[in-house]
Tab-separated table of N, CA, C and O in Angstrom:
chain	number	residue	atom	x	y	z
A	1	MET	N	0.644	-1.070	-0.091
A	1	MET	CA	-0.236	0.004	-0.146
A	1	MET	C	0.825	1.268	-0.044
A	1	MET	O	1.826	1.504	0.934
A	2	THR	N	0.718	2.248	-0.774
A	2	THR	CA	1.668	3.250	-0.785
A	2	THR	C	0.777	4.300	-0.250
A	2	THR	O	-0.180	4.430	0.271
A	3	GLN	N	1.531	5.531	-0.089
A	3	GLN	CA	1.155	6.774	0.831
A	3	GLN	C	-0.115	7.221	0.114
A	3	GLN	O	-1.101	7.613	0.807
A	4	SER	N	-0.309	7.274	-1.218
A	4	SER	CA	-1.463	7.735	-1.855
A	4	SER	C	-2.658	6.869	-1.424
A	4	SER	O	-3.753	7.440	-1.908
A	5	ASP	N	-2.390	5.630	-1.231
A	5	ASP	CA	-3.691	4.731	-1.128
A	5	ASP	C	-4.288	5.212	0.046
A	5	ASP	O	-5.511	4.525	0.478
A	6	HIS	N	-3.748	5.841	1.077
A	6	HIS	CA	-4.385	6.056	2.213
A	6	HIS	C	-5.532	6.987	2.153
A	6	HIS	O	-5.589	8.099	1.346
A	7	ALA	N	-6.451	6.797	2.938
A	7	ALA	CA	-7.664	8.034	2.988
A	7	ALA	C	-7.493	8.564	4.406
A	7	ALA	O	-7.268	8.154	5.326
A	8	TYR	N	-7.680	9.926	4.175
A	8	TYR	CA	-7.621	10.806	5.299
A	8	TYR	C	-8.795	11.546	5.887
A	8	TYR	O	-9.661	12.191	4.772
A	9	ASP	N	-9.338	11.245	6.870
A	9	ASP	CA	-10.755	11.609	7.310
A	9	ASP	C	-10.584	12.898	8.235
A	9	ASP	O	-10.166	12.630	9.167
A	10	VAL	N	-10.536	14.333	7.675
A	10	VAL	CA	-10.454	15.195	8.089
A	10	VAL	C	-11.757	16.080	8.610
A	10	VAL	O	-12.728	15.912	7.629
A	11	PRO	N	-12.054	16.497	9.667
A	11	PRO	CA	-13.290	17.102	10.008
A	11	PRO	C	-13.365	18.490	9.436
A	11	PRO	O	-12.184	19.160	9.138
A	12	ALA	N	-14.565	18.507	8.958
A	12	ALA	CA	-14.840	20.084	8.044
A	12	ALA	C	-14.405	21.408	8.842
A	12	ALA	O	-14.041	21.933	8.141
A	13	ASP	N	-14.485	21.413	10.151
A	13	ASP	CA	-14.025	22.597	10.624
A	13	ASP	C	-12.576	22.743	11.164
A	13	ASP	O	-12.205	23.823	11.691
A	14	ALA	N	-12.015	21.589	10.799
A	14	ALA	CA	-10.464	21.545	11.232
A	14	ALA	C	-9.718	22.360	10.536
A	14	ALA	O	-9.711	22.479	8.958
A	15	PRO	N	-8.512	23.115	10.839
A	15	PRO	CA	-7.750	24.087	9.876
A	15	PRO	C	-6.943	22.811	9.158
A	15	PRO	O	-6.128	21.801	9.876
A	16	VAL	N	-6.794	23.124	7.669
A	16	VAL	CA	-5.903	21.890	6.908
A	16	VAL	C	-4.870	22.603	6.503
A	16	VAL	O	-4.948	23.612	5.694
A	17	PHE	N	-3.524	22.048	6.528
A	17	PHE	CA	-2.609	22.416	5.523
A	17	PHE	C	-2.174	21.303	4.570
A	17	PHE	O	-1.819	20.267	5.076
A	18	GLU	N	-2.562	21.326	3.347
A	18	GLU	CA	-2.367	20.407	2.845
A	18	GLU	C	-1.199	20.501	1.646
A	18	GLU	O	-0.534	21.446	1.038
A	19	CYS	N	-0.478	19.218	1.205
A	19	CYS	CA	0.756	19.223	0.457
A	19	CYS	C	0.386	19.719	-0.966
A	19	CYS	O	-0.620	19.071	-1.553
A	20	ASP	N	0.958	20.405	-1.313
A	20	ASP	CA	0.871	20.821	-2.745
A	20	ASP	C	1.318	19.711	-3.807
A	20	ASP	O	0.933	19.644	-4.915
A	21	TYR	N	2.427	18.673	-3.295
A	21	TYR	CA	2.598	17.692	-4.181
A	21	TYR	C	2.163	16.285	-4.166
A	21	TYR	O	1.906	15.796	-5.241
A	22	CYS	N	1.606	16.062	-3.042
A	22	CYS	CA	0.632	14.866	-3.047
A	22	CYS	C	-0.466	14.979	-2.447
A	22	CYS	O	-1.726	13.761	-2.114
A	23	GLY	N	-1.244	16.159	-1.825
A	23	GLY	CA	-2.410	16.332	-1.223
A	23	GLY	C	-2.770	15.803	-0.021
A	23	GLY	O	-3.932	15.970	0.342
A	24	ARG	N	-1.646	15.352	0.588
A	24	ARG	CA	-1.735	14.861	2.185
A	24	ARG	C	-2.133	15.886	3.039
A	24	ARG	O	-1.379	16.877	3.025
A	25	PRO	N	-3.184	15.791	4.046
A	25	PRO	CA	-3.551	17.134	4.726
A	25	PRO	C	-2.666	16.726	6.058
A	25	PRO	O	-2.368	15.681	6.520
A	26	PHE	N	-2.338	18.203	6.674
A	26	PHE	CA	-1.618	18.130	7.973
A	26	PHE	C	-2.437	19.135	8.899
A	26	PHE	O	-2.808	20.230	8.539
A	27	ALA	N	-2.394	18.775	10.125
A	27	ALA	CA	-3.020	20.076	11.077
A	27	ALA	C	-2.228	20.977	11.477
A	27	ALA	O	-2.663	22.047	11.996
A	28	ARG	N	-0.853	21.077	11.300
A	28	ARG	CA	-0.091	21.683	11.622
A	28	ARG	C	0.953	22.198	10.403
A	28	ARG	O	1.355	21.257	9.867
A	29	GLU	N	1.272	23.659	10.267
A	29	GLU	CA	2.025	23.999	9.188
A	29	GLU	C	3.513	23.430	9.329
A	29	GLU	O	4.223	23.201	8.324
A	30	ARG	N	3.870	23.315	10.656
A	30	ARG	CA	5.309	22.744	10.874
A	30	ARG	C	5.455	21.101	10.423
A	30	ARG	O	6.327	20.827	9.746
A	31	TRP	N	4.333	20.526	10.496
A	31	TRP	CA	4.253	19.150	10.069
A	31	TRP	C	4.213	18.978	8.662
A	31	TRP	O	4.944	18.144	8.030
A	32	LEU	N	3.665	19.967	8.131
A	32	LEU	CA	3.553	20.250	6.459
A	32	LEU	C	5.015	20.557	5.863
A	32	LEU	O	5.665	19.865	5.054
A	33	ALA	N	5.596	21.234	6.759
A	33	ALA	CA	7.415	21.683	6.320
A	33	ALA	C	8.038	20.410	6.735
A	33	ALA	O	8.940	20.109	5.661
A	34	LEU	N	8.041	19.572	7.681
A	34	LEU	CA	8.655	18.329	7.685
A	34	LEU	C	8.520	17.591	6.626
A	34	LEU	O	9.220	16.787	6.029
A	35	HIS	N	7.042	17.298	6.377
A	35	HIS	CA	6.804	16.533	5.292
A	35	HIS	C	7.418	16.860	4.007
A	35	HIS	O	8.004	15.898	3.195
A	36	HIS	N	7.418	18.057	3.776
A	36	HIS	CA	7.894	18.373	2.503
A	36	HIS	C	9.501	18.052	2.346
A	36	HIS	O	9.985	17.686	1.267
A	37	GLY	N	10.074	18.273	3.448
A	37	GLY	CA	11.852	17.940	3.482
A	37	GLY	C	12.096	16.588	3.492
A	37	GLY	O	12.954	16.176	2.721
A	38	LEU	N	11.080	15.617	4.117
A	38	LEU	CA	11.147	14.424	4.202
A	38	LEU	C	10.634	13.467	3.066
A	38	LEU	O	11.526	12.598	2.611
A	39	ASP	N	9.948	13.853	2.344
A	39	ASP	CA	9.109	13.153	1.112
A	39	ASP	C	9.291	13.825	-0.269
A	39	ASP	O	9.137	13.228	-1.185
A	40	HIS	N	9.378	15.247	-0.219
A	40	HIS	CA	9.674	15.511	-1.303
A	40	HIS	C	10.716	16.633	-1.577
A	40	HIS	O	10.622	18.002	-1.760
A	41	PRO	N	12.068	16.192	-0.955
A	41	PRO	CA	13.203	17.214	-1.047
A	41	PRO	C	13.572	17.539	-2.216
A	41	PRO	O	14.101	18.853	-2.322
A	42	ASN	N	13.443	17.016	-3.469
A	42	ASN	CA	13.868	17.525	-4.731
A	42	ASN	C	12.835	18.689	-5.474
A	42	ASN	O	13.519	19.460	-6.362
A	43	GLU	N	11.521	18.796	-4.959
A	43	GLU	CA	10.568	19.755	-5.474
A	43	GLU	C	10.754	21.003	-4.696
A	43	GLU	O	9.920	22.069	-5.235
A	44	LEU	N	11.577	21.153	-3.707
A	44	LEU	CA	11.271	22.294	-2.807
A	44	LEU	C	12.193	23.640	-3.465
A	44	LEU	O	13.104	23.555	-3.674
A	45	ASP	N	11.454	24.636	-3.049
A	45	ASP	CA	12.008	25.946	-3.410
A	45	ASP	C	12.764	26.594	-2.201
A	45	ASP	O	12.614	25.850	-1.172
A	46	ASP	N	13.388	27.526	-2.167
A	46	ASP	CA	14.343	28.066	-1.039
A	46	ASP	C	13.824	28.397	-0.048
A	46	ASP	O	14.076	27.896	1.090
A	47	ASP	N	12.320	29.016	0.044
A	47	ASP	CA	11.851	29.317	1.149
A	47	ASP	C	11.046	28.030	1.970
A	47	ASP	O	10.965	27.896	3.094
A	48	GLU	N	10.847	26.861	1.428
A	48	GLU	CA	10.223	25.667	1.621
A	48	GLU	C	11.489	24.805	2.324
A	48	GLU	O	11.305	24.246	3.264
A	49	VAL	N	12.714	25.242	1.725
A	49	VAL	CA	13.931	24.548	2.387
A	49	VAL	C	14.068	25.207	3.687
A	49	VAL	O	14.442	24.439	4.619
A	50	THR	N	13.825	26.566	3.846
A	50	THR	CA	14.226	27.351	5.126
A	50	THR	C	13.219	26.695	5.979
A	50	THR	O	13.674	26.631	7.221
A	51	ALA	N	11.859	26.663	5.771
A	51	ALA	CA	10.994	26.201	6.478
A	51	ALA	C	11.098	24.724	7.205
A	51	ALA	O	10.870	24.627	8.416
A	52	PHE	N	11.896	24.065	6.120
A	52	PHE	CA	11.830	22.588	6.490
A	52	PHE	C	12.991	22.577	7.587
A	52	PHE	O	12.816	21.855	8.823
A	53	ARG	N	14.096	23.414	7.274
A	53	ARG	CA	15.167	23.346	8.287
A	53	ARG	C	14.890	23.921	9.783
A	53	ARG	O	15.191	23.355	10.584
A	54	LYS	N	13.801	25.012	9.633
A	54	LYS	CA	13.524	25.341	10.942
A	54	LYS	C	12.711	24.562	11.717
A	54	LYS	O	12.778	24.209	12.896
A	55	ALA	N	11.756	23.723	10.942
A	55	ALA	CA	11.018	22.858	11.632
A	55	ALA	C	11.661	21.708	12.169
A	55	ALA	O	11.363	21.188	13.242
A	56	HIS	N	12.860	21.115	11.554
A	56	HIS	CA	13.743	20.244	11.741
A	56	HIS	C	14.533	20.622	13.187
A	56	HIS	O	14.647	19.734	14.121
A	57	GLU	N	15.074	21.524	13.175
A	57	GLU	CA	15.642	22.335	14.204
A	57	GLU	C	14.708	22.135	15.368
A	57	GLU	O	15.093	21.625	16.797
A	58	ASP	N	13.492	22.674	15.449
A	58	ASP	CA	12.514	22.789	16.263
A	58	ASP	C	12.117	21.610	17.031
A	58	ASP	O	12.155	21.110	17.978
A	59	GLU	N	12.006	20.493	16.091
A	59	GLU	CA	11.674	19.217	16.272
A	59	GLU	C	12.664	18.501	17.165
A	59	GLU	O	12.558	17.704	18.185
A	60	GLU	N	14.081	18.868	16.516
A	60	GLU	CA	15.226	18.166	17.481
A	60	GLU	C	15.301	18.699	18.856
A	60	GLU	O	15.399	18.080	19.787
A	61	ASP	N	14.996	20.093	18.917
A	61	ASP	CA	15.118	20.705	20.308
A	61	ASP	C	14.030	20.155	21.255
A	61	ASP	O	14.208	19.561	22.383
A	62	SER	N	12.783	19.727	20.490
A	62	SER	CA	11.835	19.116	21.380
A	62	SER	C	11.751	17.784	21.752
A	62	SER	O	11.933	17.299	22.974
A	63	LEU	N	12.533	17.016	20.710
A	63	LEU	CA	13.095	15.362	21.154
A	63	LEU	C	14.128	15.702	22.281
A	63	LEU	O	14.000	15.029	23.085
A	64	GLY	N	15.242	16.522	22.240
A	64	GLY	CA	16.103	16.509	23.029
A	64	GLY	C	15.635	16.903	24.452
A	64	GLY	O	15.846	16.254	25.390
A	65	ALA	N	14.591	17.680	24.774
A	65	ALA	CA	14.048	18.079	25.863
A	65	ALA	C	13.274	16.778	26.540
A	65	ALA	O	13.500	16.661	27.630
A	66	PHE	N	12.559	16.216	25.498
A	66	PHE	CA	11.714	14.778	25.820
A	66	PHE	C	12.655	13.929	26.326
A	66	PHE	O	12.354	13.200	27.441
A	67	ARG	N	13.873	13.727	25.685
A	67	ARG	CA	14.641	12.508	26.179
A	67	ARG	C	15.309	13.254	27.662
A	67	ARG	O	15.575	12.044	28.540
A	68	LEU	N	15.511	14.153	28.019
A	68	LEU	CA	16.143	14.607	29.241
A	68	LEU	C	15.139	14.440	30.301
A	68	LEU	O	15.389	13.747	31.350
A	69	GLN	N	13.781	14.533	29.893
A	69	GLN	CA	12.928	14.588	30.901
A	69	GLN	C	12.461	13.171	31.203
A	69	GLN	O	12.127	12.572	32.292
A	70	ALA	N	12.526	12.209	29.959
A	70	ALA	CA	12.476	10.845	30.441
A	70	ALA	C	13.441	10.180	31.043
A	70	ALA	O	12.982	9.172	31.954
A	71	LEU	N	14.672	10.653	30.809
A	71	LEU	CA	15.848	10.047	31.649
A	71	LEU	C	15.619	10.767	33.060
A	71	LEU	O	15.956	9.733	33.986
A	72	GLY	N	15.220	11.724	33.156
A	72	GLY	CA	15.066	12.025	34.733
A	72	GLY	C	14.103	11.403	35.147
A	72	GLY	O	14.042	10.874	36.630
A	73	ALA	N	12.981	10.989	34.609
A	73	ALA	CA	11.990	10.060	35.231
A	73	ALA	C	12.213	8.869	35.650
A	73	ALA	O	11.991	8.542	36.670
A	74	LEU	N	13.031	8.206	34.643
A	74	LEU	CA	13.463	6.974	34.938
A	74	LEU	C	14.476	6.873	36.106
A	74	LEU	O	14.530	5.947	36.987
A	75	VAL	N	15.395	7.846	36.374
A	75	VAL	CA	16.314	7.980	37.193
A	75	VAL	C	15.547	8.182	38.579
A	75	VAL	O	15.885	7.658	39.772
A	76	ALA	N	14.325	8.916	38.828
A	76	ALA	CA	13.529	9.101	40.129
A	76	ALA	C	12.927	7.954	40.358
A	76	ALA	O	12.838	7.340	41.586
A	77	ILE	N	12.519	7.091	39.342
A	77	ILE	CA	11.549	5.950	39.500
A	77	ILE	C	12.673	4.867	40.155
A	77	ILE	O	12.455	3.842	41.097
A	78	TYR	N	13.924	4.676	39.660
A	78	TYR	CA	14.871	3.869	40.119
A	78	TYR	C	15.233	4.082	41.566
A	78	TYR	O	15.260	3.401	42.395
A	79	PHE	N	15.714	5.295	41.725
A	79	PHE	CA	16.144	5.693	43.248
A	79	PHE	C	14.535	5.611	44.216
A	79	PHE	O	14.998	4.937	45.340
A	80	VAL	N	13.259	5.940	43.702
A	80	VAL	CA	12.379	5.400	44.549
A	80	VAL	C	12.318	4.036	44.897
A	80	VAL	O	12.058	3.565	45.944
A	81	LEU	N	12.332	3.237	43.735
A	81	LEU	CA	12.338	1.864	44.002
A	81	LEU	C	13.423	1.346	44.819
A	81	LEU	O	13.099	0.367	45.522
A	82	LEU	N	14.530	1.680	44.473
A	82	LEU	CA	15.701	1.206	45.404
A	82	LEU	C	15.348	1.795	47.084
A	82	LEU	O	15.906	0.907	47.841
A	83	MET	N	15.008	2.724	47.139
A	83	MET	CA	14.838	3.223	48.773
A	83	MET	C	13.426	2.273	49.005
A	83	MET	O	13.882	1.751	50.375
A	84	ILE	N	12.426	1.845	48.420
A	84	ILE	CA	11.492	1.113	48.694
A	84	ILE	C	12.282	-0.130	49.135
A	84	ILE	O	11.876	-0.781	49.961
A	85	TYR	N	12.904	-0.692	48.178
A	85	TYR	CA	13.693	-2.042	48.560
A	85	TYR	C	14.404	-1.985	49.617
A	85	TYR	O	14.632	-2.781	50.514
A	86	ALA	N	15.392	-0.997	49.977
A	86	ALA	CA	16.213	-0.641	51.156
A	86	ALA	C	15.284	-0.685	52.399
A	86	ALA	O	15.768	-1.324	53.399
A	87	LEU	N	14.139	-0.260	52.378
A	87	LEU	CA	13.379	0.024	53.617
A	87	LEU	C	12.685	-1.403	53.792
A	87	LEU	O	11.962	-1.639	55.001
A	88	VAL	N	12.269	-2.181	52.825
A	88	VAL	CA	11.526	-3.356	53.188
A	88	VAL	C	12.181	-4.646	53.251
A	88	VAL	O	13.247	-4.884	53.297
């Protein structure tokens, strides 16, 4: 099944950012910019390349923050369980 075979059920009142190349809808403009850079890199103009790079940097920053938060949560859980084990 190719990407064009998928059906997208978009609510009528939802804002939609549609890909000019394949017609795929996105809920956020940043997601559309990422899609352009990942799925249609050869068709992009300079503005779209700039938008993709900005969206990619923002996504990397968000993922880095999430990784730190997840690591902190795992360390906290480990020490809580270690203390419970030590007391029991």
